[in-house]
Coordinates of C-alpha atoms in Angstrom, one line a residue:
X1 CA -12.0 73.9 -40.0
X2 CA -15.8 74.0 -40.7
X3 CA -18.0 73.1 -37.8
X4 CA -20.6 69.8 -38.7
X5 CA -24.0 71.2 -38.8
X6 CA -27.6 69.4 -38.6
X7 CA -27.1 69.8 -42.3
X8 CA -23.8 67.9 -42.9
X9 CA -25.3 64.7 -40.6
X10 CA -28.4 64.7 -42.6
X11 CA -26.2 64.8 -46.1
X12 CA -24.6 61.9 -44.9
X13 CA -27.5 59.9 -43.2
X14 CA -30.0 61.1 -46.5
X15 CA -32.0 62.5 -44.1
X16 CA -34.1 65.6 -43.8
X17 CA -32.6 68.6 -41.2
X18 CA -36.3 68.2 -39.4
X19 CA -35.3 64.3 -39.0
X20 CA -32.1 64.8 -37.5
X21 CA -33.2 67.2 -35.1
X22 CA -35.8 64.6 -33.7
X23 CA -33.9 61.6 -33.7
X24 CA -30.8 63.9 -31.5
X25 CA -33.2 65.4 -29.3
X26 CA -34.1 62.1 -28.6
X27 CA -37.7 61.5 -30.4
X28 CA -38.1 58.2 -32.1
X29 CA -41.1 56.1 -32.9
X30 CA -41.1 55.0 -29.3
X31 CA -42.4 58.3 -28.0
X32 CA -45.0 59.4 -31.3
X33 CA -42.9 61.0 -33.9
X34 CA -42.8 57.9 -36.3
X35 CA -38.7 57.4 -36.6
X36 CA -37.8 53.6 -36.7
X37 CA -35.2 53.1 -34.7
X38 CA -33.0 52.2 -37.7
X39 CA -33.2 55.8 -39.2
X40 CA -32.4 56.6 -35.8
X41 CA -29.1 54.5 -35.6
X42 CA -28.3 56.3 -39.1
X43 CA -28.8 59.5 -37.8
X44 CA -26.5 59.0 -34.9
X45 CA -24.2 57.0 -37.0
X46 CA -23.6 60.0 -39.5
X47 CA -23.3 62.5 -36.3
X48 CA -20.4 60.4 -35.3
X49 CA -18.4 59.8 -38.5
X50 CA -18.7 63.5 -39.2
X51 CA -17.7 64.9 -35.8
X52 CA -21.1 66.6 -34.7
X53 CA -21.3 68.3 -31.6
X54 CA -24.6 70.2 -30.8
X55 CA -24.7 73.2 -29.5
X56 CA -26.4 71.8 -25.5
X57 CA -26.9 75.3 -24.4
X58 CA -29.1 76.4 -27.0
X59 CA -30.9 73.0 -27.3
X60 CA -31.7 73.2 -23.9
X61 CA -33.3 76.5 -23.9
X62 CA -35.5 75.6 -27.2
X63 CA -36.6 72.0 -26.0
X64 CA -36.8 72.8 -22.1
X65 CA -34.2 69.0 -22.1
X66 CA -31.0 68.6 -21.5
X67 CA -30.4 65.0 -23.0
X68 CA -28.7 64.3 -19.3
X69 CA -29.4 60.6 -17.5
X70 CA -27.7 61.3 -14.1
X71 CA -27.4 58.2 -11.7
X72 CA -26.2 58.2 -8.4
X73 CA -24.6 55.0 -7.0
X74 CA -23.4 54.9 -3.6
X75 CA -20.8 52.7 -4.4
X76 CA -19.6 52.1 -8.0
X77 CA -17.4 49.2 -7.2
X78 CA -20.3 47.0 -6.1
X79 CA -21.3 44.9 -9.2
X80 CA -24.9 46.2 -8.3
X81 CA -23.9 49.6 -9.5
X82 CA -21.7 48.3 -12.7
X83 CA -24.8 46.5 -13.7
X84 CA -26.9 49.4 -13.3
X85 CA -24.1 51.9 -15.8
X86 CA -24.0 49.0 -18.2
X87 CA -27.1 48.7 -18.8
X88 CA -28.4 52.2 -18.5
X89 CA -25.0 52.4 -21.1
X90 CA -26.2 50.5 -23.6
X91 CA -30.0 51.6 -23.3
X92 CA -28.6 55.5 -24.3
X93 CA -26.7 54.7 -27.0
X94 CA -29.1 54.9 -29.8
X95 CA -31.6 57.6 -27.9
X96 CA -29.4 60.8 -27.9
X97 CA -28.9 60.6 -24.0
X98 CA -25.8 61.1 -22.3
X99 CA -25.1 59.2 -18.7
X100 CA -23.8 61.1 -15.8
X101 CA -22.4 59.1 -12.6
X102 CA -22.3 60.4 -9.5
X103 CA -20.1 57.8 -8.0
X104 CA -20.0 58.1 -4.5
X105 CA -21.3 61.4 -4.1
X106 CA -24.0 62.8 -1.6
X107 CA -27.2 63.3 -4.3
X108 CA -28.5 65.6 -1.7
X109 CA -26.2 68.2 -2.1
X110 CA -25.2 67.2 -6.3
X111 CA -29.3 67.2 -7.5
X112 CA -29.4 71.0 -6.4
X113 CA -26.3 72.3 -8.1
X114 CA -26.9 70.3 -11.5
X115 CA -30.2 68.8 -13.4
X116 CA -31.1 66.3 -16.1
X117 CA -34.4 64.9 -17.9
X118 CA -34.1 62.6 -15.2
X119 CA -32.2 61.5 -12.3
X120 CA -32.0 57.8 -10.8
X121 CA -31.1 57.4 -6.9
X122 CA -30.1 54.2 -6.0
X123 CA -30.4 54.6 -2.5
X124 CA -32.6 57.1 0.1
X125 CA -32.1 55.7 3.7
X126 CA -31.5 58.5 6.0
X127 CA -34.1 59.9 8.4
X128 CA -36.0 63.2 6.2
X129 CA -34.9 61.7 2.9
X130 CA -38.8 61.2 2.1
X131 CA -39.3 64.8 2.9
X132 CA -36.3 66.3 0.6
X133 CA -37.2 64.0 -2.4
X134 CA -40.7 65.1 -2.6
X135 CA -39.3 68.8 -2.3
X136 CA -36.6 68.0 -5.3
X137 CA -39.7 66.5 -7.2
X138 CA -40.7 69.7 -7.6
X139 CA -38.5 70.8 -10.1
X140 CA -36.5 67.1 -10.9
X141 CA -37.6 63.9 -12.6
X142 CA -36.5 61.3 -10.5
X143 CA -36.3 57.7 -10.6
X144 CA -35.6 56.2 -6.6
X145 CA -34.6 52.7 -5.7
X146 CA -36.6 51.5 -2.5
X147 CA -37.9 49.3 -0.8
X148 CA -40.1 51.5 1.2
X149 CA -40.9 54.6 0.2
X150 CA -44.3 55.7 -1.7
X151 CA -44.5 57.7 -5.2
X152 CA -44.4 61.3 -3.8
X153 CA -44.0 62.9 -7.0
X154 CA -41.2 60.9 -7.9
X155 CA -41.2 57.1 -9.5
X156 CA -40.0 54.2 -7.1
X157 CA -38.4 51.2 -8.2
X158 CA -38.5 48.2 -5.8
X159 CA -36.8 45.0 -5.6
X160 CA -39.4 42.3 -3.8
X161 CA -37.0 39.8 -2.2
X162 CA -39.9 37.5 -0.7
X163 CA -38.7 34.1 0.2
X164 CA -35.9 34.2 -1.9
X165 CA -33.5 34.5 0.7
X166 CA -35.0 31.9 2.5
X167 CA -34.4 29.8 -0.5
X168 CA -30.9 30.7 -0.6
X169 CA -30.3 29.8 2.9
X170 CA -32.1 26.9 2.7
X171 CA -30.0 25.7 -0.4
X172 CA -26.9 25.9 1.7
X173 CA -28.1 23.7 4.3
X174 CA -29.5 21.1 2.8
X175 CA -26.0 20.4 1.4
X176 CA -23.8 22.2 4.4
X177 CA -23.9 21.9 8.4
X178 CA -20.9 24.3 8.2
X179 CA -22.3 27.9 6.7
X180 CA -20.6 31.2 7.2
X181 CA -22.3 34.4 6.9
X182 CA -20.2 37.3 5.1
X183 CA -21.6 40.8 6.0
X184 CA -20.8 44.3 7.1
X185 CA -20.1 45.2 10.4
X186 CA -23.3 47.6 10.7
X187 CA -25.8 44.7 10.1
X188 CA -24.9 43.3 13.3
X189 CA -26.0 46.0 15.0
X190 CA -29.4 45.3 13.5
X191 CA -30.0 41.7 13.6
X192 CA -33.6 42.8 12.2
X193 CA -31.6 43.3 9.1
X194 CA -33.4 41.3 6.0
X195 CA -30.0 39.6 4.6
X196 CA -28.4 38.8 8.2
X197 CA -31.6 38.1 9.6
X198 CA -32.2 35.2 7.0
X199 CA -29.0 33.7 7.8
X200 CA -29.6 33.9 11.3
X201 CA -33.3 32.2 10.1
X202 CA -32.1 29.6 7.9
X203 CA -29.7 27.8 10.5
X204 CA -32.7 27.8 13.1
X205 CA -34.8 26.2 10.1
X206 CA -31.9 23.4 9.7
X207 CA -31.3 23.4 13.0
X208 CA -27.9 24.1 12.9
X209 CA -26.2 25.9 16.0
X210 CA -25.0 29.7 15.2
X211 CA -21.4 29.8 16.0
X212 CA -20.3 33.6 16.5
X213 CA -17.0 33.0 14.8
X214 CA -18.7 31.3 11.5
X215 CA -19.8 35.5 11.3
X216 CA -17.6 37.5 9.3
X217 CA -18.0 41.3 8.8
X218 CA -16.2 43.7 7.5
X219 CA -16.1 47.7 7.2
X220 CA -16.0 49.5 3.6
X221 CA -15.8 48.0 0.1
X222 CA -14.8 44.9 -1.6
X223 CA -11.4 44.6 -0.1
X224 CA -12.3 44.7 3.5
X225 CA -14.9 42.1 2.7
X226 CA -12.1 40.0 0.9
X227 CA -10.1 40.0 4.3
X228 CA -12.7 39.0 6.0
X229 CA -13.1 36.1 3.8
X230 CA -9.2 35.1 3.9
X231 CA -9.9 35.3 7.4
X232 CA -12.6 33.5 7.7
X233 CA -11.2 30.5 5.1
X234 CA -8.0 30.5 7.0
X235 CA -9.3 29.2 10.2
X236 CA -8.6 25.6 11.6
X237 CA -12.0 24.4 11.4
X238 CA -13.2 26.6 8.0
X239 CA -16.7 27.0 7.1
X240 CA -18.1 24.7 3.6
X241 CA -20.4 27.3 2.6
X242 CA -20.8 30.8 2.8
X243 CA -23.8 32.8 2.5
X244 CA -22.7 36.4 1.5
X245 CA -25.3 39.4 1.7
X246 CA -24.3 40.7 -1.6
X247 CA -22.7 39.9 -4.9
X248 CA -19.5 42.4 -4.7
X249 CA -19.0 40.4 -1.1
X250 CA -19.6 37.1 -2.8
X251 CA -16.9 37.6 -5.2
X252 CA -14.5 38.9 -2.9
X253 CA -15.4 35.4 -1.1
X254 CA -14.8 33.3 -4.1
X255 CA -11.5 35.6 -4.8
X256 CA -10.3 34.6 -1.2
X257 CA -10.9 30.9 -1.8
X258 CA -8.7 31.0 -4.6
X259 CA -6.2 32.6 -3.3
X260 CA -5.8 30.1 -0.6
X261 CA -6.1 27.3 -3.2
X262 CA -9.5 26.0 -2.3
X263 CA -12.1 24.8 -5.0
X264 CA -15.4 26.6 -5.3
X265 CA -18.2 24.7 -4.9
X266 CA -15.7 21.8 -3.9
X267 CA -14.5 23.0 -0.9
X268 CA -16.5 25.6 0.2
X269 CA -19.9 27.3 -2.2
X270 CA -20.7 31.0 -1.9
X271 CA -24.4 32.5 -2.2
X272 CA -24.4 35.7 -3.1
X273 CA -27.3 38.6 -3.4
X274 CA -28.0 40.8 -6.6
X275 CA -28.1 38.8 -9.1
X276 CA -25.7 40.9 -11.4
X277 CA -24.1 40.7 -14.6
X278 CA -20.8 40.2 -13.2
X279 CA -21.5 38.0 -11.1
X280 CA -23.5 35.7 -13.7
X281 CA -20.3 36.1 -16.2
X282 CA -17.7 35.3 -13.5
X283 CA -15.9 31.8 -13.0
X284 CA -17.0 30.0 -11.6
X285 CA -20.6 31.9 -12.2
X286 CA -22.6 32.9 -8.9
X287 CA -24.7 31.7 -6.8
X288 CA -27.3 34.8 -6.5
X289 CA -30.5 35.6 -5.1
X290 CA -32.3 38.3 -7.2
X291 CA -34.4 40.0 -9.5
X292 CA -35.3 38.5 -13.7
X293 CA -33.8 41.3 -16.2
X294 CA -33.9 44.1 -13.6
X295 CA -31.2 46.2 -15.2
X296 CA -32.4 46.1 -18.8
X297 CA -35.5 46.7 -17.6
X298 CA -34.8 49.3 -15.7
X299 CA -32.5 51.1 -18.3
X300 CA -35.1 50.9 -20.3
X301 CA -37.9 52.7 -18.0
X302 CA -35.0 55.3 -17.4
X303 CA -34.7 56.2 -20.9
X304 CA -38.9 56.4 -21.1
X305 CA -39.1 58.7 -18.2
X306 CA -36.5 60.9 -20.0
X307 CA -38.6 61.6 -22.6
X308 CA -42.5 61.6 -20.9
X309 CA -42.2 63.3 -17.7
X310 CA -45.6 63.2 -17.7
X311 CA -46.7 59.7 -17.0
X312 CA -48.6 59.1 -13.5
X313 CA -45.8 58.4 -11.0
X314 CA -45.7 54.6 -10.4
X315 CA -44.1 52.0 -8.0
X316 CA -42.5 49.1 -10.6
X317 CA -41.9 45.6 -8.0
X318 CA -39.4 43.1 -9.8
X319 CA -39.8 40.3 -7.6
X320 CA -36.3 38.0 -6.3
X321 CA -35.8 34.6 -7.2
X322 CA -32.8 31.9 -6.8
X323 CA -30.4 31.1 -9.3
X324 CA -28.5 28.3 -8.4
X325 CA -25.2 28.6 -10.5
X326 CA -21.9 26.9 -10.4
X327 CA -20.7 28.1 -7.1
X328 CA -23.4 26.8 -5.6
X329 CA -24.9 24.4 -8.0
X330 CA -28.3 22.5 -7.1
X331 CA -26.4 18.9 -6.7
X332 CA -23.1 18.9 -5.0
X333 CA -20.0 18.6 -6.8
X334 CA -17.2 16.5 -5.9
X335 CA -13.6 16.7 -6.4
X336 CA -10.8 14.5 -5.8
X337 CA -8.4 15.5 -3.3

């Protein structure tokens, strides 16, 4: 069998070779070399049908690119981190780029042993991390979620939560005396901690007593959090509203409600904190505090960066807001018993 060349896709797109070769290294009117995005779509189109697989060692070599997103999510469970794949997902599909997950995997070590146009890092926490990513900017393009560090050669994307979780809080007590926080065991040991520490603010705003066992953490993913929450649902004198520090623990909330046969928002309403797709397309939909289009958005810049590594280095802010959804609508909802 005949291998597809650059020839055979631009037979079938009614292309020139010259065409083809920008639109799969990923050069489109977007970045200067005049391709509408619908010759684009042809080009990849035909390079589908027709079973065309370039040659990535020697492309690599003549364009200095590899055509490799890699993204590195701590956990890829969390709807945070679906979101983020999605949308990244659908942002490549057209621009010749192919997405690499490292899911659960130490970026430290990973960036070192394998490169890409350019890499995002969801998360950069331990002490010396500042350090080490301005040393890997050297020879990597990265893209680092933060809410602290400073462009240091690398690009810094930053959620700006603002009151917005002080809005969430407040939402819940206006309605609620009775409001449960769902969190993990180590933000406890920092009651600093922005998401716990707004609970904690919110019920001294209402002036509602903390009670210790209206706390529920949990260690690991989304099933310890969902224990917690049939725990915490299960008790004699069960909370009517639970604030949950993020989304993937929201759901498990509303999953553990269910399962014990209680309405949400009727018997108890869940705030959650991310703002994700999932949680949006769920039902009953969250309850979120979060950023407005960050995933597009930042799918989008992703795919940019890829192809102009040259642009200053930047810090791009998407600030939070409240979306008040059915699990914790803005007017209470009743429901006969």
């Amino acid at each position: 069998m005949i291998r597809p060349t650059i020839k055979t896709v631009a037979a079938e797109a009614g292309v020139s070779t010259a065409t083809v070769s920008y639109v799969l290294a990923g050069r489109t009117r977007s970045n200067g070399s005049g391709i509408s995005p619908a010759t684009a779509q042809r080009v990849h189109a035909a390079a589908s049908k027709v079973g065309y697989l370039p040659n990535q060692a020697a492309r690599t070599i003549r364009t200095g690119k590899s055509n490799l997103m890699m993204l590195s999510l701590t956990m890829l469970s969390d709807p945070w981190s679906l979101s983020v794949s999605k949308a990244v997902g659908a942002a490549v599909a057209t621009a010749g780029i192919t997405p690499m997950i490292l899911a659960d995997t130490d970026w430290r070590t990973a960036i070192k042993r394998q490169g890409a146009d350019v890499i995002f890092i969801d998360a950069a926490e331990r002490d010396g991390d500042a350090e080490l990513l301005a040393e890997l900017a050297r020879t990597n393009n990265l893209v680092v979620f933060s809410e602290t560090l400073e462009p240091n050669g690398f690009d810094v994307i930053r959620s700006v939560a603002g009151g917005s979780m002080d809005a969430a809080m407040d939402h819940l007590t206006l309605q609620h005396t009775k409001v449960a926080c769902l969190t993990s065991r180590g933000s406890l040991q920092v009651p600093s901690t922005k998401r716990y520490g707004a609970y904690l603010a919110g019920l001294r705003r209402a002036g509602i007593s903390f009670r210790e066992d209206y706390v529920a953490p949990f260690d690991g993913d989304e099933f310890g959090a969902y224990e917690a929450a049939v725990s915490l649902l299960s008790r004699p004198d069960p909370p009517t509203a639970i604030f949950a520090t993020s989304d993937f623990v929201a759901m498990a909330a509303i999953n553990a409600a269910q399962r014990l046969r209680l309405s949400v928002p009727g018997d108890v309403a869940v705030v959650g904190v991310g703002n994700t797709l999932q949680g949006e397309a769920m039902e009953p939909s969250l309850s979120s505090v979060g950023p407005v289009d960050f995933f597009n958005s930042l799918a989008k810049f992703l795919v940019e960066r890829a192809s102009d590594e040259s642009a200053p280095h930047q810090v791009l802010e998407f600030p939070w807001q409240l979306f008040a959804r059915d699990s914790a609508p803005l007017t209470p909802i009743t429901f006969d018993r």
